[in-house]
XYZ file of C-alpha atoms in Angstrom:
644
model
C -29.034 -14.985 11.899
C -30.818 -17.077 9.174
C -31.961 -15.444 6.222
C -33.519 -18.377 4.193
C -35.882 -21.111 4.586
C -36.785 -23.789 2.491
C -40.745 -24.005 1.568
C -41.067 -27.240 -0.157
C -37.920 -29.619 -1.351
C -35.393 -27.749 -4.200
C -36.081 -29.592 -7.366
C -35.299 -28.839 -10.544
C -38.913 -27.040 -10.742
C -38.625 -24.752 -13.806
C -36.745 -27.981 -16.199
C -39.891 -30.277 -15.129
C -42.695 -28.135 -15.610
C -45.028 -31.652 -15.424
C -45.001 -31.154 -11.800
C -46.440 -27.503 -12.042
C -49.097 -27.464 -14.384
C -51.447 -25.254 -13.443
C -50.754 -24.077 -10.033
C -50.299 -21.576 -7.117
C -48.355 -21.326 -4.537
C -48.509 -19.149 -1.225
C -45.031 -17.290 -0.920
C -46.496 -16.032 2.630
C -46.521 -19.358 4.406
C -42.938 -20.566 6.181
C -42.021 -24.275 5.265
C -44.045 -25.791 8.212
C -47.180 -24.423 6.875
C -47.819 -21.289 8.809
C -49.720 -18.790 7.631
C -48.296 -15.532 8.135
C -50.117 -13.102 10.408
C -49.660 -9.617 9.052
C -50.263 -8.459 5.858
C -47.991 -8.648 3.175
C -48.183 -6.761 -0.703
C -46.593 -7.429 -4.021
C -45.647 -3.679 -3.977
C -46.142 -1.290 -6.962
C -42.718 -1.961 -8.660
C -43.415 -3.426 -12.302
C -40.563 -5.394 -11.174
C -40.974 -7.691 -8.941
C -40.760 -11.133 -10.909
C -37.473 -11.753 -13.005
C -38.141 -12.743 -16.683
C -37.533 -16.433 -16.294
C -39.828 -16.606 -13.433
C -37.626 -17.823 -10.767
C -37.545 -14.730 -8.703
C -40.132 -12.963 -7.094
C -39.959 -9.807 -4.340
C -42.527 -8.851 -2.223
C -43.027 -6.969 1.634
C -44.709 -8.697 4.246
C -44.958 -7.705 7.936
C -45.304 -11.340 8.827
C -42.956 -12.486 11.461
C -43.302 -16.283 10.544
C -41.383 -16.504 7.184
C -37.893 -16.792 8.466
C -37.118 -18.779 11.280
C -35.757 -17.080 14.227
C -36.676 -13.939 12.804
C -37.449 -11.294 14.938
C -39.142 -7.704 14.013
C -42.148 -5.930 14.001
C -41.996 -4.225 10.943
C -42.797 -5.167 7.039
C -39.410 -6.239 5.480
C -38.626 -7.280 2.398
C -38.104 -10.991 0.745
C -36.579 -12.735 -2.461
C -38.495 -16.104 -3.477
C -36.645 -18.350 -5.397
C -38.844 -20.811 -7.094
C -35.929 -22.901 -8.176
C -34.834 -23.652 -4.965
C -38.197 -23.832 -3.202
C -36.486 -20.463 -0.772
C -38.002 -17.632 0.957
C -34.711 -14.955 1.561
C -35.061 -11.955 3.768
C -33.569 -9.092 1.729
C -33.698 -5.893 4.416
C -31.282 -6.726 6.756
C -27.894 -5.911 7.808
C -25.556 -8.762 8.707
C -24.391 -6.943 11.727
C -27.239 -5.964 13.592
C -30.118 -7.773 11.851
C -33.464 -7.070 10.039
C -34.136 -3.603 8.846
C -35.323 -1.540 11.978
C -38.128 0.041 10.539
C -40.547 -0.641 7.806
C -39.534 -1.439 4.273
C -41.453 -2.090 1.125
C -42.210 -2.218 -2.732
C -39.140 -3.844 -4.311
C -38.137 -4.339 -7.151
C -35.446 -6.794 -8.972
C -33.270 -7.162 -11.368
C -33.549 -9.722 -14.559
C -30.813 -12.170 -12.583
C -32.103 -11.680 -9.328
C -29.151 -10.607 -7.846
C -29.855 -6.997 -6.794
C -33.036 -6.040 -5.194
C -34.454 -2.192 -4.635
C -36.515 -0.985 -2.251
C -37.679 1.953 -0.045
C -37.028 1.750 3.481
C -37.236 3.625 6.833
C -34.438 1.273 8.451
C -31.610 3.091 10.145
C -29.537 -0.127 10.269
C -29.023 -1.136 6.220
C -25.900 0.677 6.037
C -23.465 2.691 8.562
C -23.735 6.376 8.700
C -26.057 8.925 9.728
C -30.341 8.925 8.906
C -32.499 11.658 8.014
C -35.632 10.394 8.931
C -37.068 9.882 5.508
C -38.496 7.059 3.738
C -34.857 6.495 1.464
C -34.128 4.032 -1.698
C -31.537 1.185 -0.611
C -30.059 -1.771 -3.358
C -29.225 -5.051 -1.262
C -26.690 -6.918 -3.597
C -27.887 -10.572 -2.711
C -24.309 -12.235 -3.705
C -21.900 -9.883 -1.780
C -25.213 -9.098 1.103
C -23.756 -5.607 0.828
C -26.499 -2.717 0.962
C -25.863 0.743 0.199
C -27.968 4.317 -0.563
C -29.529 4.772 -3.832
C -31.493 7.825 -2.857
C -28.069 9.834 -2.980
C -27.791 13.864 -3.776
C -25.835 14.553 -7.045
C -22.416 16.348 -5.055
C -19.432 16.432 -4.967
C -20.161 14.499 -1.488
C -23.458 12.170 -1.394
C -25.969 12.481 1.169
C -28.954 11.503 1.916
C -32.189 13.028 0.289
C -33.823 15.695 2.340
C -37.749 14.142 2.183
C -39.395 10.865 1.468
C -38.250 8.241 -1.596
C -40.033 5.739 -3.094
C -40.826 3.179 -5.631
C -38.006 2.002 -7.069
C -38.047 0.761 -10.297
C -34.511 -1.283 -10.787
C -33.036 -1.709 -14.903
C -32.578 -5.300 -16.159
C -28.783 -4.993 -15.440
C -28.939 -3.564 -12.297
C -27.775 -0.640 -13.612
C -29.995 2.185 -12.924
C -32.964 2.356 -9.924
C -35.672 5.233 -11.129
C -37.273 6.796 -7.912
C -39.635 9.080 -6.854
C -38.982 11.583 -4.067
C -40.057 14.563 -2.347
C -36.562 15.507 -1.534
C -35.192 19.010 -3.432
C -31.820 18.322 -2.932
C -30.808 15.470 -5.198
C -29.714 18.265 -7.945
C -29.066 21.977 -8.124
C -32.540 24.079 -8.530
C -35.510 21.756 -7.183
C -37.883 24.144 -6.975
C -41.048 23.168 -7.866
C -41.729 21.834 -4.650
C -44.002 18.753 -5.497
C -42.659 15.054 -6.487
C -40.331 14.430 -8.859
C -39.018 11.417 -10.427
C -35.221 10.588 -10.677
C -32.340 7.889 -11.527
C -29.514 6.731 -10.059
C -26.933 6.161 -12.351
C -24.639 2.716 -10.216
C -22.124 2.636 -12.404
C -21.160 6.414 -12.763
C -22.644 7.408 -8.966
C -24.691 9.915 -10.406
C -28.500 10.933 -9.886
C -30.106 12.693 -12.242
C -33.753 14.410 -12.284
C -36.101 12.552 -15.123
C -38.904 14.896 -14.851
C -36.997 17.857 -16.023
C -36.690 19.619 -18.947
C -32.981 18.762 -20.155
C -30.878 22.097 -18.822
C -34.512 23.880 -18.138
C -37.719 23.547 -15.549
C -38.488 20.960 -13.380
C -42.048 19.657 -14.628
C -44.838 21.742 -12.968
C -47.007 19.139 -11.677
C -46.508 16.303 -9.659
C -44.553 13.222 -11.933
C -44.459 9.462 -9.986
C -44.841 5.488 -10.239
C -41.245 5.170 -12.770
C -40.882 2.124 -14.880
C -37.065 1.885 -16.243
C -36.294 0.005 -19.472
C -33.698 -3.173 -19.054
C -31.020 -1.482 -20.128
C -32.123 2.087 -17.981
C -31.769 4.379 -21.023
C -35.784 4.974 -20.878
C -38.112 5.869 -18.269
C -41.843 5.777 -18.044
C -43.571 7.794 -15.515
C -47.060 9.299 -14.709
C -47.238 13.247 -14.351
C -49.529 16.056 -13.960
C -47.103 18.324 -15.415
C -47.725 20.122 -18.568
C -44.290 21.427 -19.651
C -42.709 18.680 -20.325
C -44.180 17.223 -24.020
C -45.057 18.466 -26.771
C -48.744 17.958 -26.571
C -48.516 16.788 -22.841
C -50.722 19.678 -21.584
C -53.814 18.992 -19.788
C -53.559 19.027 -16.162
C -54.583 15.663 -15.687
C -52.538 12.657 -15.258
C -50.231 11.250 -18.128
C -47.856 8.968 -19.419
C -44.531 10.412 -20.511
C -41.275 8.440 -21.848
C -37.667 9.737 -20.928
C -34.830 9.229 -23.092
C -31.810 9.605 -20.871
C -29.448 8.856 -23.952
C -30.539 11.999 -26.052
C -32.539 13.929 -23.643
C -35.617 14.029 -25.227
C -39.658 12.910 -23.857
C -42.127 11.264 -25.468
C -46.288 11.406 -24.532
C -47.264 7.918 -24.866
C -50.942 7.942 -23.623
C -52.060 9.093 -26.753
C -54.265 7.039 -29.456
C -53.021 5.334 -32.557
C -53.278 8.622 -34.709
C -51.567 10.322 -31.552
C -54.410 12.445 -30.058
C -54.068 12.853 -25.939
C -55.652 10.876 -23.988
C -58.945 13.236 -22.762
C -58.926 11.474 -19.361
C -56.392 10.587 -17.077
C -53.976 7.462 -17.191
C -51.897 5.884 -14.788
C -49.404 3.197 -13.364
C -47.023 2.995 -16.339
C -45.314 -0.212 -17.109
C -42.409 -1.052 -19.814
C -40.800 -3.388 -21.870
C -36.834 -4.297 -21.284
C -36.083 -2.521 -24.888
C -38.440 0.325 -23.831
C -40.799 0.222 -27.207
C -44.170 -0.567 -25.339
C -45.784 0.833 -22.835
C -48.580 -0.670 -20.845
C -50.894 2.198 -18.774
C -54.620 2.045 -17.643
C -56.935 5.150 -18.666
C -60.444 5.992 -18.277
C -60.103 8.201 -21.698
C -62.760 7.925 -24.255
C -61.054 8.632 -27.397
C -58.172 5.704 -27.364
C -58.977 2.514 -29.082
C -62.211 0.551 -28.287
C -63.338 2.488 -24.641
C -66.026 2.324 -23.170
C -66.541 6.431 -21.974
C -65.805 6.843 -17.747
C -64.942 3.204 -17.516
C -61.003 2.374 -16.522
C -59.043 0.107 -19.091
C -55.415 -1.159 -19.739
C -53.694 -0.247 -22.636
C -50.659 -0.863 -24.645
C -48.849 2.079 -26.607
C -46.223 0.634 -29.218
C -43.472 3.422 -29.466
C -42.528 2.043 -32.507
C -45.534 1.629 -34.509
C -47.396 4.393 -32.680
C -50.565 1.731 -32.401
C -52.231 2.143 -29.101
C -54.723 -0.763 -28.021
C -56.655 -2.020 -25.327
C -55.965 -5.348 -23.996
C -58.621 -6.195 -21.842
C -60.643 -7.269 -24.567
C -61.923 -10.351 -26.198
C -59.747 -12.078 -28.586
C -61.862 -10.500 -31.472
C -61.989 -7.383 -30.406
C -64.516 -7.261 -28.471
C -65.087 -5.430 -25.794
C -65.736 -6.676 -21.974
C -67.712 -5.863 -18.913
C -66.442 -4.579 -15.959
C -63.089 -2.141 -15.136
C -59.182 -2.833 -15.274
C -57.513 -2.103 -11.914
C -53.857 -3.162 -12.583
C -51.465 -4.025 -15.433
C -48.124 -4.625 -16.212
C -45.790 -5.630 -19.158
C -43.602 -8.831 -19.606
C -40.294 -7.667 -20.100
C -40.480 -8.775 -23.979
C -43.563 -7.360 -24.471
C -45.699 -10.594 -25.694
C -47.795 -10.534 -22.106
C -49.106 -8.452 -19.872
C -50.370 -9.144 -16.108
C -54.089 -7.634 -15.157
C -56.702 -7.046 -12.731
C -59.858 -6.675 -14.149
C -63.698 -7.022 -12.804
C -64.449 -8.075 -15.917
C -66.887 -11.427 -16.292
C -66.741 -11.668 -19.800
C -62.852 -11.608 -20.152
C -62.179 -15.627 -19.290
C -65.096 -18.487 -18.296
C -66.116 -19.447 -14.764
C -67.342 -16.429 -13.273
C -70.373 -15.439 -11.488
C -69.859 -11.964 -10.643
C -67.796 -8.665 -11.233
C -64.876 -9.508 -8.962
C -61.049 -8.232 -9.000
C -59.655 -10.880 -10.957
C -56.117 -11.699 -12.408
C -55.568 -12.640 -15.688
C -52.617 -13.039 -18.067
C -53.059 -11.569 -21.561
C -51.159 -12.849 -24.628
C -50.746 -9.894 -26.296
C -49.822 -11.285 -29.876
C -53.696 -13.271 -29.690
C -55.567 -11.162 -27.046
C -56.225 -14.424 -25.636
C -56.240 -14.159 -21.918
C -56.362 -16.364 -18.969
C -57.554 -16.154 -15.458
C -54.409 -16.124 -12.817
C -56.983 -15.899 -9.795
C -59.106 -19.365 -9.973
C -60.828 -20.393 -7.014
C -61.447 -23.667 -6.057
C -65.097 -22.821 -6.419
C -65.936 -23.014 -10.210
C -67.990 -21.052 -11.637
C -67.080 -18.600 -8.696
C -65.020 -15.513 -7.689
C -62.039 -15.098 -5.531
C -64.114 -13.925 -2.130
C -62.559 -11.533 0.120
C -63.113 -8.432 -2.426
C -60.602 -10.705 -4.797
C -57.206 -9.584 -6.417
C -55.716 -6.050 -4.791
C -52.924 -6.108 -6.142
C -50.617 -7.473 -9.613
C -46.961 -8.096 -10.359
C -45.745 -7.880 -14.074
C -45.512 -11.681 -15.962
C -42.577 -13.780 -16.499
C -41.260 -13.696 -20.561
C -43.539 -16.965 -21.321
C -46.427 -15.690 -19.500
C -45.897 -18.673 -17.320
C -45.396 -16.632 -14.021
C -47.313 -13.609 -12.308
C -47.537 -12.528 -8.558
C -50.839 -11.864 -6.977
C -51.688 -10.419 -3.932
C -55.475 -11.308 -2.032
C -56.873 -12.007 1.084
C -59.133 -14.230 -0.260
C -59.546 -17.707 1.319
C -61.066 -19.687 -1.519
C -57.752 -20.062 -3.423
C -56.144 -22.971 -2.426
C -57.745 -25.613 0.048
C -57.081 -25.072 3.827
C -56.410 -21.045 4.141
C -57.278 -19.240 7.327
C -60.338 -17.131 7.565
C -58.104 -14.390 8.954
C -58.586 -11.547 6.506
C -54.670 -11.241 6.097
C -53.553 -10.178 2.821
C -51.243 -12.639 1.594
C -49.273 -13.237 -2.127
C -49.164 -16.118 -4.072
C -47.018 -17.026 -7.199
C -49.471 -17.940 -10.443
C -47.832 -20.877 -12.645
C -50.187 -21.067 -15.399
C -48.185 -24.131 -17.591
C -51.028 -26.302 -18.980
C -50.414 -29.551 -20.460
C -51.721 -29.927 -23.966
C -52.740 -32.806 -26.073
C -52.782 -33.176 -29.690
C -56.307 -33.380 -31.276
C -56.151 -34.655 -34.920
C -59.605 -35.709 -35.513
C -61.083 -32.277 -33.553
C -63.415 -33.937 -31.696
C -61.616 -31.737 -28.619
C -60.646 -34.507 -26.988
C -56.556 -35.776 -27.080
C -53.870 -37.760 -27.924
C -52.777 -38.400 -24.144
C -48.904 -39.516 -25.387
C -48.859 -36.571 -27.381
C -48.742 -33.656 -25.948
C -46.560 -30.375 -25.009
C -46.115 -28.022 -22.117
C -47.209 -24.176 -22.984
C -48.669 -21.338 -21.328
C -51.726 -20.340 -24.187
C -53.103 -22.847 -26.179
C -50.640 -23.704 -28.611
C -52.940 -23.793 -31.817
C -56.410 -25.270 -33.169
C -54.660 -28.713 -33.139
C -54.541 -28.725 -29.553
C -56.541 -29.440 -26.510
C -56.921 -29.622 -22.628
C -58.185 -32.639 -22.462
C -56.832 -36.099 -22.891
C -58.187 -39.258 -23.370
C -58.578 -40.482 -26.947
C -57.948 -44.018 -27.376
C -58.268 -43.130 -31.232
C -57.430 -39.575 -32.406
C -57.982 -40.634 -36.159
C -61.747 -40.909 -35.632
C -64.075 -38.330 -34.639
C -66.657 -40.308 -33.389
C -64.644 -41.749 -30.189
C -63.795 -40.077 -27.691
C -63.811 -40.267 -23.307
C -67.426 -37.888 -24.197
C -68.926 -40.201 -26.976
C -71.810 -42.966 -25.787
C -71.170 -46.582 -26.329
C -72.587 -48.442 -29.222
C -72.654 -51.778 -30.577
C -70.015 -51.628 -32.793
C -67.115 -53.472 -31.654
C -65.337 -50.527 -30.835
C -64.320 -48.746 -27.285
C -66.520 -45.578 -28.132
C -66.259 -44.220 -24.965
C -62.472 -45.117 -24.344
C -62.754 -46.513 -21.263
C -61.158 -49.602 -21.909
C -64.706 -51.877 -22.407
C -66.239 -52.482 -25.589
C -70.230 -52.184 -26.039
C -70.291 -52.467 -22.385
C -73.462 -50.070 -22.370
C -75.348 -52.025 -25.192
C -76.926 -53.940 -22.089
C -78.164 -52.958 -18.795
C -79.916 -54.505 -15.480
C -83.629 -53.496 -14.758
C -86.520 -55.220 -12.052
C -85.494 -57.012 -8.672
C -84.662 -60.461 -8.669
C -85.810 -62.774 -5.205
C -83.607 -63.906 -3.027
C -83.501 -67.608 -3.193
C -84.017 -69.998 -0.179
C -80.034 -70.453 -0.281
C -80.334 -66.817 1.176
C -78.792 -65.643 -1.878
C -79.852 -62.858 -5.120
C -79.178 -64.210 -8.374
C -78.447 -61.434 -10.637
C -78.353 -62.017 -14.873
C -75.934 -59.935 -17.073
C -74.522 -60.173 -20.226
C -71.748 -60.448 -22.392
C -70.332 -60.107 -26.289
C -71.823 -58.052 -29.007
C -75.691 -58.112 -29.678
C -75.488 -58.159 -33.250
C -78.712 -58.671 -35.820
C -75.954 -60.119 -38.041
C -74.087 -62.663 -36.116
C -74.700 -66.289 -35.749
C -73.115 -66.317 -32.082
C -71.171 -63.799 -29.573
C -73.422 -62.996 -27.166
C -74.182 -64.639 -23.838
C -76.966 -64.025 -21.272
C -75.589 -65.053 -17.978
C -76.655 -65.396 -14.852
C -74.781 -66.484 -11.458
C -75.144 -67.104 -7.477
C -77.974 -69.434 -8.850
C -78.836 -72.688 -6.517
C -76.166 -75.091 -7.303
C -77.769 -78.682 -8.991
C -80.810 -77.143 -10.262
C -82.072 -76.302 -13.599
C -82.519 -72.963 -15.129
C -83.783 -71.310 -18.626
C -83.771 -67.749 -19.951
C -86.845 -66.222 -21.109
C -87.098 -63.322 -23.323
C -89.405 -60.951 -24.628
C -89.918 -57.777 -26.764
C -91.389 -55.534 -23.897
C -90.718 -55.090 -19.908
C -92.717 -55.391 -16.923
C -92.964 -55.899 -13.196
C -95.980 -57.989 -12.443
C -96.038 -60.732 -9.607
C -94.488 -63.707 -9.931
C -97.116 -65.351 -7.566
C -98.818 -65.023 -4.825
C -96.574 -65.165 -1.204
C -93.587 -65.250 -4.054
C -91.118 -62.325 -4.035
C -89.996 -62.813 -7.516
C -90.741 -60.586 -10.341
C -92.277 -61.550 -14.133
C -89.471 -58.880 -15.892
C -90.793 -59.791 -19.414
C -94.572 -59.086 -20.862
C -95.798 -61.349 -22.808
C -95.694 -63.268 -25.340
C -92.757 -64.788 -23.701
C -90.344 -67.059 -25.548
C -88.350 -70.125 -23.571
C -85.023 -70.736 -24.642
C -82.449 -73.356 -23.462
C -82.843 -75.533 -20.332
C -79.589 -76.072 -19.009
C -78.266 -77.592 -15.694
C -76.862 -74.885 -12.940
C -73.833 -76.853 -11.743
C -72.377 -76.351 -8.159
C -73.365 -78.199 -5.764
C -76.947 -78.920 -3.780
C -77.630 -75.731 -0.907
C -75.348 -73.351 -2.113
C -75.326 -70.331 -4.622
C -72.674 -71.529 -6.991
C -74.891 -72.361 -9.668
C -74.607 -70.126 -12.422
C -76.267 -70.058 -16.289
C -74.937 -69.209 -19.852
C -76.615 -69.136 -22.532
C -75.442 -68.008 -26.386
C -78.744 -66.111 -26.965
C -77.829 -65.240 -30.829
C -76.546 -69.106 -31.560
C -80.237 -70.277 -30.080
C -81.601 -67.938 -32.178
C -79.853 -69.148 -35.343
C -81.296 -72.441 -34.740
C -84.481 -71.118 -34.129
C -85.786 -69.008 -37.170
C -89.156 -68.955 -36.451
C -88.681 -68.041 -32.770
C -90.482 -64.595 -31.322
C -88.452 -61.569 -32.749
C -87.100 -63.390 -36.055
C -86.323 -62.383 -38.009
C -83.426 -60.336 -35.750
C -83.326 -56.793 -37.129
C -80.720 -54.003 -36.073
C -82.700 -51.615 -33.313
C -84.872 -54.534 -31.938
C -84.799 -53.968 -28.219
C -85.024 -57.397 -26.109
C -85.628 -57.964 -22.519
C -84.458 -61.583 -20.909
C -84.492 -62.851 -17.216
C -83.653 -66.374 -15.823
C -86.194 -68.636 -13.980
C -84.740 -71.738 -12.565
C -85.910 -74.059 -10.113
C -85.740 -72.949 -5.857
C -87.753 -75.948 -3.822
C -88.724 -74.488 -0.822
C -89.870 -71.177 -2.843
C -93.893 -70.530 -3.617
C -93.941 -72.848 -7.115
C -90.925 -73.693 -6.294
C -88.913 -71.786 -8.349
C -87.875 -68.131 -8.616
C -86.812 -65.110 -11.168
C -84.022 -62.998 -11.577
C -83.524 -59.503 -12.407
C -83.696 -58.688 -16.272
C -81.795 -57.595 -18.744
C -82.699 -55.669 -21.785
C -80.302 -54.975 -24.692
C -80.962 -53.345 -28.212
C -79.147 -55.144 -31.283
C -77.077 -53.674 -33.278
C -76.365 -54.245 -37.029
């Protein structure tokens, strides 16, 4: 049986983060490219991608992801984005994948250990109730064992459904919710309950229960467990449990399993309920914030019936809303999902809002990652359409953020996210890496330094910038966005100087050689130089003679009549130098070069003198073409403005 497949080549992807910049990846693919065929979900763990990033868990019912793999039902997986491997996690090494459905998984900081519910009968030996039941795969030993255990003398299986798991940093506590009454003595209350399993002392405990007392009254669900699995966040409609906690609408408590005690954290900064529901709880590793979403008008910057995410600081007591702008501002559109780094600096999201990040068009589920510490945020979701939306009905569906706000899990069926996906309306998941590359800007014309620069998540400060380019970060004025001038500098940083102080205009004849001569030029047009700049002109009939005329206005009259050349300069017209072409009799090698400012030094009193910065001048070649109607011909023109 093989349980992992390579997707791309193992590298060491997190230490080179050059190669990343930016990008997504489909977990839900196999490593020759096929698409899976079923659906497949993040889950609603606020676990499912490690701290560092390199692990992320997720369900899929896609057949395709392991080779050889055979089952109809959704299983779990372990990517390792290290390695570049998809793992299969529900499956016994005796008879196989899990034999029924399993789903929303969650996993521990080191990705070793990996919770999830299950209706498999084959994860471990012994008898099956017929319940949805908690199971821990321990990816080192590939032992799996119970986690949705009664609290006896002799552990059995819970008498009614389990689910979402919710797995400590350590591995040392999963937080549940069940259905079952007979994980502890005096489960009465008949409705859902939330409890933790205890790994190390083998015990399970009820979380939504007074300490010694009542089991909450109302439904309690969707745990979060701290890193260390003293605290545990959970959403209930009971209204025994807090102090304060009363209204019979959804809330967000805080269990301290150390002394006992809960805590209502969906509350405002001067610690007023929430007077609306709030939901899907997520929590930091040392258990001091807590991230919810609430459509309650009285908590900090709401906008009255509309959904929002929120952050509640345990230890400060400040509540605030997140999906703002980074002045406080608030946004259009609804949260949908959110979920906490483990350190508490980021938090993942799904918003519709348009005004929360650039590019959009519409009010689209959307993924962002929010920098808590600058209420910057960023969009996870881009698609390759910009401005655009993810299509599909965008983002369903959020895991929490790596530590650096590098990494978050996202879960579409959107086709317009990376290039070649199937129109198949599967839902698939994809990995966000949102490393930029940033360049130093010291002269702030937002343009950088591109051999200075850093790797980073956010913008790093004002100093820095997403674009490189600047050939000269001391001066302002150039830059890869500034226009060309005649100053003996690469404005533009493209790598010519004053290249753009000239241009081509009019049509030049072809000659009787069969060939188009074409003029150009060359140097710096300067009102203030003696010499430096050449009007050229090449593919000319080779042993002829040729001359550049010039003039202080264009045209496009008739050279003469039967003659296909152009007159490029209005009059008055001013002859320069007659020079020879060179090359040789009946072919187009003959070619023309004339120092325009040195013949105008030794001409003061020509047309135009005296030269002043801002004169524009327009020049073409005539040289002699026997054969031709007067025999001769024109080329194109050039014009050019002179600079100081």
């Amino acid at each position: 049986m093989h349980i992992a497949c390579s997707t791309f080549a193992a590298s060491a992807l997190l230490l080179a983060p050059a190669a990343l910049a930016q990008s997504l990846t489909k977990l839900t693919v196999n490593a020759n490219g096929v698409h899976s065929s079923y659906d497949s979900a993040v889950g609603v763990s606020p676990d499912s991608v490690t701290p560092d990033g390199r692990y992320t868990v997720f369900s899929s019912g896609a057949w395709q992801l392991i080779p050889n793999l055979l089952t109809f039902y959704t299983q779990v997986y372990l990517y390792d984005t290290l390695a570049g491997t998809t793992r299969l996690v529900s499956w016994s090494p005796t008879s196989g994948p899990g034999s029924s459905y399993s789903a929303a998984p969650a996993v521990t900081d080191d990705g070793r250990f990996v919770a999830y519910e299950s209706r498999a009968t084959n994860l471990v030996p012994g008898p099956w109730r017929g319940y949805w039941q908690i199971y821990l795969t321990d990816l080192q030993s590939g032992v799996t064992s119970v986690v949705s255990l009664t609290n006896h003398a002799t552990p059995a299986l819970g008498n009614a459904d389990s689910s979402t798991p919710s797995i400590s940093g350590d591995g040392s506590v999963v937080a549940f919710a069940s259905e079952a009454t007979s994980f502890v003595l005096a489960d009465s209350n008949g409705t859902t309950d939330v409890f933790v399993r205890d790994l190390v002392a083998n015990t399970t405990r009820a979380v939504s229960r007074i300490p010694g007392g009542s089991f909450g009254d109302g439904t309690s669900k969707a745990p979060a467990v701290s890193g260390d699995g003293r605290f545990v966040a959970f959403e209930t409609l009971a209204t025994n449990l807090a102090p304060g906690a009363t209204a019979t609408y959804s809330k967000i408590l805080v269990r301290d399993l150390a002394t006992g005690t809960f805590e209502h954290v969906s509350v405002n900064s001067a610690g007023v309920a929430a007077d609306a529901a709030a939901i899907q709880p997520s929590i930091t590793s040392d258990g001091s914030r807590i991230a919810f979403l609430s459509t309650a008008s009285n908590l900090a910057n709401t906008s009255p019936g509309l959904q929002h995410a929120y952050v509640h600081d345990r230890t400060t007591g400040i509540t605030t809303r997140i999906d703002v702008l980074p002045n406080g501002a608030s946004t259009n559109g609804v949260a949908l999902g959110v979920r906490l780094s483990d350190n508490g600096l980021f938090a993942s999201l799904i918003s519709t809002s348009s005004s929360l990040t650039t590019g959009h068009v519409g009010l689209t589920a959307d993924a962002f990652v929010v920098d808590l510490t600058t209420q910057v945020a960023l969009r996870a979701s881009v698609p390759l359409n910009l401005p655009g939306e993810p299509n599909q009905g965008g983002i369903s569906a959020i895991g929490n953020v790596s530590d650096d706000g590098r990494f978050t899990a996202i879960q579409s069926n959107s086709t317009n996210l990376l290039a070649g996906e199937p129109v198949d309306g599967v839902v698939d998941v994809y990995l966000r890496d949102s490393l930029s590359m940033w360049y130093r800007d010291l002269d702030g014309d937002l343009y950088g330094d591109a051999a200075n620069f850093l790797f980073a998540t956010f913008q790093p400060g004002a100093g820095y910038v997403s674009i490189p380019g600047d050939c000269d970060d001391t001066n302002p004025a150039v830059h890869p966005g500034a226009i060309e001038i005649c100053n003996v500098v690469d404005d533009d940083c493209d790598g010519d100087i004053d290249e753009l102080v000239w241009s081509s205009y009019c049509t030049a004849a072809t000659s009787v050689a069969g060939c188009v001569p074409t003029v150009s030029a060359t140097g710096v047009p300067s009102a203030s130089n003696a010499s430096g700049f050449f009007v050229q002109a090449s593919l000319l009939p080779g042993g002829k003679q040729a001359i550049a005329v010039y003039g202080l206005a264009p045209t496009a009259a008739v050279y003469a009549f039967g003659n296909l050349s152009f007159l490029c300069v209005a009059a008055p017209r001013q002859r320069t130098l007659n020079l020879p072409t060179g090359g040789a009799a009946g072919l187009c090698n003959g070619s023309y070069s004339l120092d325009w400012l040195a013949w105008m030094s030794a001409h003061p009193t020509a047309l135009g003198q005296p030269l002043q910065a801002g004169q524009t001048i327009y020049s073409q070649v005539w040289y002699r073409d026997p054969g031709a109607i007067l025999n001769s011909n024109l080329t194109d023109g050039v014009v050019f403005t002179l600079c100081p």
